[in-house]
Short mmCIF file of C-alpha atoms and ligand atoms in Angstrom, two decimals:
data_model
loop_
_atom_site.label_atom_id
_atom_site.label_comp_id
_atom_site.label_asym_id
_atom_site.label_seq_id
_atom_site.Cartn_x
_atom_site.Cartn_y
_atom_site.Cartn_z
CA MET A 1 114.55 164.68 -41.30
CA ALA A 2 111.77 165.76 -39.00
CA ARG A 3 109.05 163.50 -37.69
CA VAL A 4 105.63 164.84 -38.68
CA LEU A 5 102.61 163.31 -36.99
CA THR A 6 98.90 163.76 -37.35
CA GLY A 7 95.70 162.07 -36.22
CA ILE A 8 92.79 161.38 -38.48
CA GLN A 9 89.30 161.41 -37.03
CA SER A 10 87.30 158.27 -37.62
CA THR A 11 83.79 159.46 -37.04
CA GLY A 12 82.47 158.79 -40.54
CA ILE A 13 83.21 157.86 -44.14
CA PRO A 14 85.43 160.55 -45.70
CA HIS A 15 83.42 162.82 -48.01
CA LEU A 16 84.39 164.97 -50.98
CA GLY A 17 85.30 167.92 -48.67
CA ASN A 18 87.60 165.76 -46.54
CA ILE A 19 89.19 164.29 -49.64
CA LEU A 20 89.92 167.52 -51.49
CA GLY A 21 90.58 169.62 -48.38
CA ALA A 22 92.58 167.21 -46.25
CA ILE A 23 93.35 163.72 -47.58
CA LYS A 24 94.80 164.56 -51.00
CA PRO A 25 97.06 167.41 -49.80
CA ALA A 26 98.24 165.36 -46.80
CA ILE A 27 99.07 162.38 -49.00
CA ASN A 28 101.01 164.55 -51.44
CA LEU A 29 103.04 165.93 -48.57
CA ALA A 30 103.59 162.55 -46.92
CA ASN A 31 104.60 160.81 -50.15
CA GLU A 32 106.79 163.52 -51.59
CA GLY A 33 108.11 165.46 -48.61
CA ALA A 34 111.53 164.79 -47.17
CA ASN A 35 109.97 164.17 -43.78
CA GLU A 36 108.82 160.98 -42.19
CA ALA A 37 105.07 161.01 -41.56
CA PHE A 38 103.20 159.21 -38.80
CA LEU A 39 99.49 159.13 -39.64
CA PHE A 40 97.04 157.35 -37.42
CA ILE A 41 93.33 156.72 -37.23
CA ALA A 42 92.12 158.13 -33.93
CA ASP A 43 89.75 155.31 -32.99
CA PHE A 44 90.20 155.74 -29.21
CA HIS A 45 89.08 159.34 -29.54
CA SER A 46 85.95 158.28 -31.40
CA LEU A 47 84.67 156.51 -28.26
CA THR A 48 83.86 159.89 -26.74
CA THR A 49 80.95 160.10 -29.15
CA ILE A 50 80.47 156.76 -30.96
CA LYS A 51 79.39 153.84 -28.79
CA ASP A 52 78.39 151.32 -31.47
CA ALA A 53 81.14 148.75 -32.08
CA GLU A 54 80.15 147.91 -35.65
CA GLU A 55 79.92 151.56 -36.56
CA ARG A 56 83.40 152.16 -35.19
CA LYS A 57 84.92 149.20 -37.03
CA ASN A 58 83.28 150.26 -40.23
CA ASN A 59 84.44 153.85 -39.86
CA VAL A 60 88.02 152.79 -39.23
CA ARG A 61 87.95 150.56 -42.30
CA ALA A 62 86.41 153.28 -44.43
CA VAL A 63 88.96 155.86 -43.35
CA ALA A 64 91.86 153.46 -43.89
CA ALA A 65 90.48 152.38 -47.28
CA ALA A 66 90.14 156.01 -48.38
CA TRP A 67 93.73 156.91 -47.48
CA LEU A 68 95.02 153.76 -49.12
CA ALA A 69 92.86 154.24 -52.22
CA PHE A 70 94.24 157.75 -52.64
CA GLY A 71 97.73 156.32 -52.69
CA LEU A 72 99.29 156.90 -49.27
CA ASP A 73 102.73 155.31 -49.41
CA THR A 74 102.76 153.01 -46.39
CA ASP A 75 106.38 151.97 -46.90
CA LYS A 76 107.71 155.50 -46.62
CA ASN A 77 105.21 156.52 -43.94
CA THR A 78 103.81 154.92 -40.80
CA PHE A 79 100.05 154.46 -41.08
CA TYR A 80 98.40 152.86 -38.07
CA ARG A 81 95.37 152.55 -35.86
CA GLN A 82 95.68 154.37 -32.53
CA SER A 83 94.18 151.49 -30.51
CA ASP A 84 96.78 149.02 -31.81
CA ILE A 85 99.44 150.74 -29.77
CA ILE A 86 98.17 150.25 -26.24
CA GLU A 87 101.12 152.18 -24.81
CA VAL A 88 99.11 155.30 -25.66
CA ALA A 89 96.74 154.50 -22.78
CA GLU A 90 99.60 154.03 -20.34
CA LEU A 91 101.24 157.30 -21.31
CA THR A 92 97.86 159.06 -21.09
CA TRP A 93 97.65 158.11 -17.42
CA TYR A 94 101.09 159.51 -16.69
CA LEU A 95 100.32 162.71 -18.57
CA ASN A 96 96.98 163.08 -16.75
CA CYS A 97 98.96 163.51 -13.57
CA PHE A 98 100.87 166.42 -15.11
CA THR A 99 97.81 168.17 -16.49
CA PRO A 100 96.33 170.98 -14.39
CA PHE A 101 92.58 170.54 -14.03
CA PRO A 102 91.80 174.20 -14.93
CA MET A 103 93.68 173.85 -18.21
CA LEU A 104 91.21 171.18 -19.33
CA ALA A 105 88.27 173.09 -17.91
CA ASN A 106 89.22 176.05 -20.10
CA ALA A 107 89.49 174.13 -23.37
CA HIS A 108 87.33 175.72 -26.08
CA SER A 109 86.52 172.44 -27.74
CA PHE A 110 85.28 170.94 -24.47
CA LYS A 111 83.11 173.95 -23.73
CA ASP A 112 81.74 173.85 -27.24
CA LYS A 113 81.05 170.11 -27.19
CA SER A 114 79.61 170.07 -23.68
CA ASP A 115 77.11 172.70 -24.80
CA ARG A 116 76.10 170.74 -27.88
CA LEU A 117 76.18 167.08 -26.86
CA SER A 118 73.85 165.25 -24.52
CA ASP A 119 76.51 162.73 -23.48
CA VAL A 120 79.11 164.86 -21.70
CA ASN A 121 81.47 162.16 -20.46
CA ALA A 122 84.88 162.45 -18.77
CA GLY A 123 86.53 161.14 -21.94
CA LEU A 124 85.40 164.27 -23.71
CA PHE A 125 86.96 166.27 -20.90
CA THR A 126 90.33 164.49 -20.94
CA TYR A 127 90.43 164.21 -24.75
CA PRO A 128 93.34 166.72 -24.96
CA VAL A 129 95.47 164.50 -22.72
CA LEU A 130 94.94 161.50 -24.98
CA MET A 131 95.84 163.76 -27.89
CA ALA A 132 99.02 164.86 -26.08
CA SER A 133 99.84 161.21 -25.56
CA ASP A 134 99.30 160.49 -29.28
CA ILE A 135 101.93 163.07 -30.06
CA LEU A 136 104.47 162.64 -27.25
CA LEU A 137 104.47 158.84 -27.57
CA TYR A 138 106.22 159.14 -30.93
CA ASP A 139 108.66 161.99 -30.23
CA ALA A 140 106.81 163.95 -32.91
CA GLU A 141 108.49 167.20 -33.89
CA ILE A 142 105.91 168.77 -36.18
CA VAL A 143 102.14 168.39 -35.90
CA PRO A 144 100.05 169.77 -38.78
CA VAL A 145 96.61 170.70 -37.47
CA GLY A 146 93.64 172.86 -38.31
CA LYS A 147 93.19 176.09 -36.38
CA ASP A 148 90.56 174.50 -34.15
CA GLN A 149 93.23 172.15 -32.77
CA LEU A 150 95.83 174.76 -31.88
CA GLN A 151 94.78 174.99 -28.26
CA HIS A 152 95.18 171.22 -27.92
CA LEU A 153 98.70 171.56 -29.29
CA GLU A 154 99.48 174.28 -26.77
CA MET A 155 98.31 171.94 -24.01
CA THR A 156 100.51 169.17 -25.38
CA ARG A 157 103.49 171.50 -25.26
CA ASP A 158 102.63 172.60 -21.69
CA ILE A 159 102.30 169.02 -20.49
CA ALA A 160 105.60 168.00 -22.11
CA ARG A 161 107.37 171.00 -20.59
CA SER A 162 105.94 170.21 -17.18
CA VAL A 163 107.32 166.65 -17.35
CA ASN A 164 110.67 167.92 -18.60
CA HIS A 165 110.78 170.55 -15.87
CA THR A 166 110.46 167.90 -13.17
CA TYR A 167 112.55 165.09 -14.68
CA GLY A 168 114.88 166.72 -17.17
CA GLU A 169 114.59 166.29 -20.96
CA THR A 170 112.24 163.33 -21.29
CA LEU A 171 109.71 164.31 -23.92
CA VAL A 172 110.09 166.08 -27.26
CA VAL A 173 108.17 169.38 -27.24
CA PRO A 174 106.40 169.46 -30.63
CA GLU A 175 105.81 172.43 -32.92
CA SER A 176 102.40 172.92 -34.43
CA LYS A 177 102.01 173.78 -38.07
CA VAL A 178 98.73 175.44 -38.89
CA GLN A 179 97.19 174.15 -42.02
CA GLU A 180 95.11 176.77 -43.65
CA SER A 181 92.83 174.62 -45.72
CA THR A 182 93.43 175.97 -49.22
CA MET A 183 90.20 174.39 -50.34
CA TYR A 184 86.69 175.14 -49.28
CA ILE A 185 84.19 172.66 -50.59
CA PRO A 186 80.57 173.69 -50.28
CA GLY A 187 77.98 171.05 -49.48
CA ILE A 188 74.86 170.17 -51.43
CA ASP A 189 72.96 172.89 -49.53
CA GLY A 190 75.61 175.59 -50.01
CA GLN A 191 76.93 175.56 -46.41
CA LYS A 192 80.44 174.16 -45.85
CA MET A 193 80.35 170.46 -46.67
CA SER A 194 80.43 168.61 -43.34
CA LYS A 195 79.45 165.33 -41.74
CA SER A 196 77.64 167.26 -39.07
CA TYR A 197 75.36 169.01 -41.57
CA GLY A 198 74.57 165.84 -43.52
CA ASN A 199 75.15 167.81 -46.73
CA PHE A 200 78.06 165.86 -48.16
CA ILE A 201 78.83 164.01 -51.37
CA ASP A 202 80.07 160.46 -50.79
CA ILE A 203 82.16 159.70 -53.86
CA PHE A 204 82.51 156.05 -52.85
CA LEU A 205 78.84 155.22 -53.42
CA SER A 206 77.86 153.02 -56.36
CA ASP A 207 77.26 154.93 -59.63
CA LYS A 208 73.52 154.91 -59.18
CA LYS A 209 73.57 156.12 -55.57
CA LEU A 210 76.27 158.67 -56.30
CA ARG A 211 74.15 160.11 -59.09
CA LYS A 212 71.21 160.33 -56.70
CA ASN A 213 73.46 162.03 -54.14
CA VAL A 214 74.51 164.62 -56.74
CA MET A 215 70.92 165.13 -57.90
CA LYS A 216 70.04 166.26 -54.36
CA ILE A 217 72.09 169.44 -54.68
CA VAL A 218 69.85 172.35 -53.78
CA THR A 219 69.18 174.99 -56.48
CA ASP A 220 66.69 177.77 -57.06
CA SER A 221 63.66 177.10 -59.23
CA LYS A 222 64.71 178.81 -62.48
CA GLY A 223 63.35 177.03 -65.54
CA LEU A 224 65.45 175.28 -68.16
CA GLU A 225 65.34 178.13 -70.68
CA GLU A 226 66.32 180.93 -68.32
CA PRO A 227 69.90 182.22 -68.15
CA LYS A 228 71.42 181.47 -64.74
CA ASP A 229 74.08 182.91 -62.48
CA PRO A 230 76.77 180.24 -62.02
CA ASP A 231 78.42 181.99 -59.10
CA THR A 232 75.42 181.67 -56.81
CA CYS A 233 74.73 178.07 -57.79
CA ASN A 234 75.78 175.19 -55.52
CA ILE A 235 76.31 172.82 -58.45
CA PHE A 236 78.73 175.16 -60.21
CA ASN A 237 80.52 175.99 -56.96
CA ILE A 238 81.20 172.32 -56.29
CA TYR A 239 82.06 171.65 -59.95
CA LYS A 240 84.69 174.38 -60.05
CA THR A 241 86.65 172.87 -57.12
CA MET A 242 87.39 169.85 -59.32
CA ALA A 243 87.16 170.86 -62.97
CA ASN A 244 89.93 172.28 -65.16
CA SER A 245 89.74 175.84 -66.49
CA ASP A 246 88.25 174.86 -69.87
CA GLN A 247 85.53 172.84 -68.21
CA ILE A 248 84.77 175.69 -65.81
CA ARG A 249 84.61 178.24 -68.63
CA SER A 250 82.37 176.04 -70.70
CA MET A 251 79.92 175.40 -67.84
CA ARG A 252 79.87 179.10 -66.98
CA GLU A 253 78.93 179.98 -70.58
CA LYS A 254 76.13 177.41 -70.64
CA TYR A 255 74.64 178.83 -67.44
CA GLN A 256 74.71 182.34 -68.84
CA ALA A 257 73.33 181.42 -72.27
CA GLY A 258 70.14 179.76 -71.00
CA GLY A 259 68.63 176.54 -72.34
CA TYR A 260 70.78 174.68 -69.85
CA GLY A 261 69.00 173.27 -66.81
CA TYR A 262 70.23 172.39 -63.35
CA GLY A 263 69.65 168.74 -64.20
CA HIS A 264 72.21 169.07 -67.02
CA ALA A 265 74.73 170.68 -64.70
CA LYS A 266 74.23 167.95 -62.10
CA GLN A 267 74.77 165.29 -64.74
CA GLU A 268 78.05 166.96 -65.76
CA LEU A 269 79.20 167.16 -62.16
CA TYR A 270 78.34 163.51 -61.64
CA GLU A 271 80.31 162.54 -64.76
CA LEU A 272 83.27 164.61 -63.62
CA ILE A 273 83.37 162.83 -60.26
CA VAL A 274 83.15 159.41 -61.90
CA ASP A 275 85.81 160.41 -64.38
CA GLN A 276 88.19 161.96 -61.92
CA PHE A 277 87.95 159.42 -59.13
CA GLY A 278 87.45 156.25 -61.17
CA GLU A 279 90.58 154.54 -59.91
CA GLU A 280 90.20 155.63 -56.32
CA ARG A 281 86.56 154.58 -56.14
CA GLU A 282 87.44 151.18 -57.49
CA ALA A 283 90.40 150.79 -55.12
CA TYR A 284 88.28 151.87 -52.16
CA ASN A 285 85.50 149.43 -52.90
CA SER A 286 87.88 146.60 -53.53
CA LEU A 287 89.56 147.26 -50.17
CA MET A 288 86.19 147.45 -48.40
CA ASP A 289 85.32 144.06 -49.94
CA ASN A 290 88.63 142.71 -48.74
CA PRO A 291 89.14 143.92 -45.15
CA SER A 292 92.08 141.59 -44.60
CA LYS A 293 94.09 143.70 -47.03
CA ILE A 294 93.32 146.78 -44.91
CA GLU A 295 94.27 144.86 -41.74
CA GLU A 296 97.54 143.85 -43.32
CA GLU A 297 98.41 147.49 -44.01
CA LEU A 298 97.42 148.60 -40.51
CA GLU A 299 99.42 145.79 -38.92
CA LYS A 300 102.46 146.78 -40.92
CA GLY A 301 102.05 150.34 -39.60
CA ALA A 302 101.40 149.15 -36.04
CA GLU A 303 104.66 147.25 -36.01
CA LYS A 304 106.64 150.33 -36.99
CA ALA A 305 104.72 152.58 -34.58
CA LYS A 306 105.03 150.12 -31.70
CA PHE A 307 108.78 150.09 -32.01
CA VAL A 308 108.97 153.84 -31.41
CA ALA A 309 106.24 153.90 -28.74
CA LYS A 310 107.91 151.19 -26.65
CA GLY A 311 111.14 153.14 -26.51
CA VAL A 312 109.43 156.33 -25.39
CA VAL A 313 107.26 154.67 -22.74
CA GLU A 314 110.32 152.86 -21.41
CA ARG A 315 112.08 156.20 -21.08
CA VAL A 316 109.13 157.77 -19.24
CA ARG A 317 108.67 154.80 -16.89
CA GLU A 318 112.26 154.98 -15.89
CA MET A 319 112.05 158.70 -15.17
CA LEU A 320 108.93 158.21 -13.05
CA GLY A 321 110.38 155.35 -11.06
CA TYR A 322 108.26 152.52 -12.43
P1 ADP B 401 83.52 167.32 -40.97
O1 ADP B 401 83.20 168.79 -40.99
O2 ADP B 401 82.87 166.59 -42.08
O3 ADP B 401 83.25 166.69 -39.61
P2 ADP B 401 86.23 167.25 -40.15
O4 ADP B 401 86.03 168.42 -39.27
O5 ADP B 401 86.37 165.89 -39.54
O6 ADP B 401 85.06 167.21 -41.23
O7 ADP B 401 87.48 167.56 -41.07
C1 ADP B 401 88.48 166.64 -41.41
C2 ADP B 401 89.41 167.34 -42.39
O8 ADP B 401 88.74 167.62 -43.62
C3 ADP B 401 89.91 168.68 -41.88
O9 ADP B 401 91.28 168.80 -42.25
C4 ADP B 401 89.09 169.71 -42.62
O10 ADP B 401 89.78 170.92 -42.84
C5 ADP B 401 88.81 169.01 -43.94
N1 ADP B 401 87.49 169.42 -44.44
C6 ADP B 401 86.30 169.07 -43.92
N2 ADP B 401 85.28 169.62 -44.60
C7 ADP B 401 85.84 170.34 -45.60
C8 ADP B 401 85.30 171.17 -46.64
N3 ADP B 401 84.00 171.33 -46.79
N4 ADP B 401 86.17 171.79 -47.47
C9 ADP B 401 87.51 171.62 -47.33
N5 ADP B 401 88.08 170.87 -46.36
C10 ADP B 401 87.26 170.24 -45.50
N1 LIG B 402 91.77 165.95 -32.30
C1 LIG B 402 92.09 165.91 -33.71
C2 LIG B 402 90.88 166.40 -34.51
O1 LIG B 402 89.81 166.53 -33.97
C3 LIG B 402 92.48 164.51 -34.15
C4 LIG B 402 93.68 164.06 -33.41
C5 LIG B 402 93.72 163.13 -32.40
C6 LIG B 402 95.01 164.52 -33.60
N2 LIG B 402 95.00 162.98 -31.96
C7 LIG B 402 95.84 163.82 -32.67
C8 LIG B 402 95.58 165.45 -34.48
C9 LIG B 402 97.21 164.06 -32.61
C10 LIG B 402 96.96 165.69 -34.40
C11 LIG B 402 97.76 164.98 -33.46
O2 LIG B 402 91.01 166.65 -35.70
#
């Protein structure tokens, strides 16, 4: 049984794209796979960009509630909050001293972020070392990541090898597993749905607000009576990522026949979301109303994670002469 580990960003409430593209497939794998999954909410990482304490707490809760609402099995897996395992900060310091400065200076994600953001802090620069620590602290063997994170994984492997080279086998060198997102969910403006574009659908909103959110999908100005091309329409393109083949065929025919307006299509999409995610929306909102239940789950995960982390840090300390 291999130990699979991955970090979940906590920079916002998970949207429809995150849910269909990342959360649901990851939960299926974690619940059904033979492997043991370590999944954590990367709330230390979020400090590089989010400075507001309430915002951070709320994001962590929202992310945890979403994963729990979608049925992550927290008995089989270890689901925890990064900041609950303070050993990660200690290990980060050690790893910093094995990380060549130019390696960080050449990181694509740092270059990209330092061009875009006004707050270019040292945390942003050393982010890959904290990420290496996240992974090495748990002797992770397999790390599923998106393509954009591959360079960080390479750095993790380099750092681990550098420690092992000096002290003998101390750290497990992890393998990355590239996750080609099989899903591409367009946003309400037709670009990729993303927090950063503000074009997402938040399925956890109340019915009324969710409907309003769906009604904001951008369309052309064809009148009700005109036949329409489903394939160039944002509503249809979102609808077809969730609907079954009969539903897709039926909506396609209505578009082509005319007498079917964008308002009708939006209403159908809204109803599909409510229908499909009824249970999860209810579970999410009940958890958000009851944060102590979320805490309980995260504490259970922290206990399991801490047990592993302590052992690894002990091993590293000894090697380093502390
Ligand atoms: P965002 O673009 O909203 O900031 P992230 O980059 O934090 O989202 O992505 C978190 C996870 O959700 C990643 O695994 C990513 O592949 C997945 N994801 C994000 N947006 C979409 C989308 N529009 N379609 C499919 N998957 C997505
Ligand atoms: N940096 C990752 C991202 O932006 C999140 C992350 C933090 C992570 N620590 C990790 C992913 C450790 C895998 C393993 O998506």
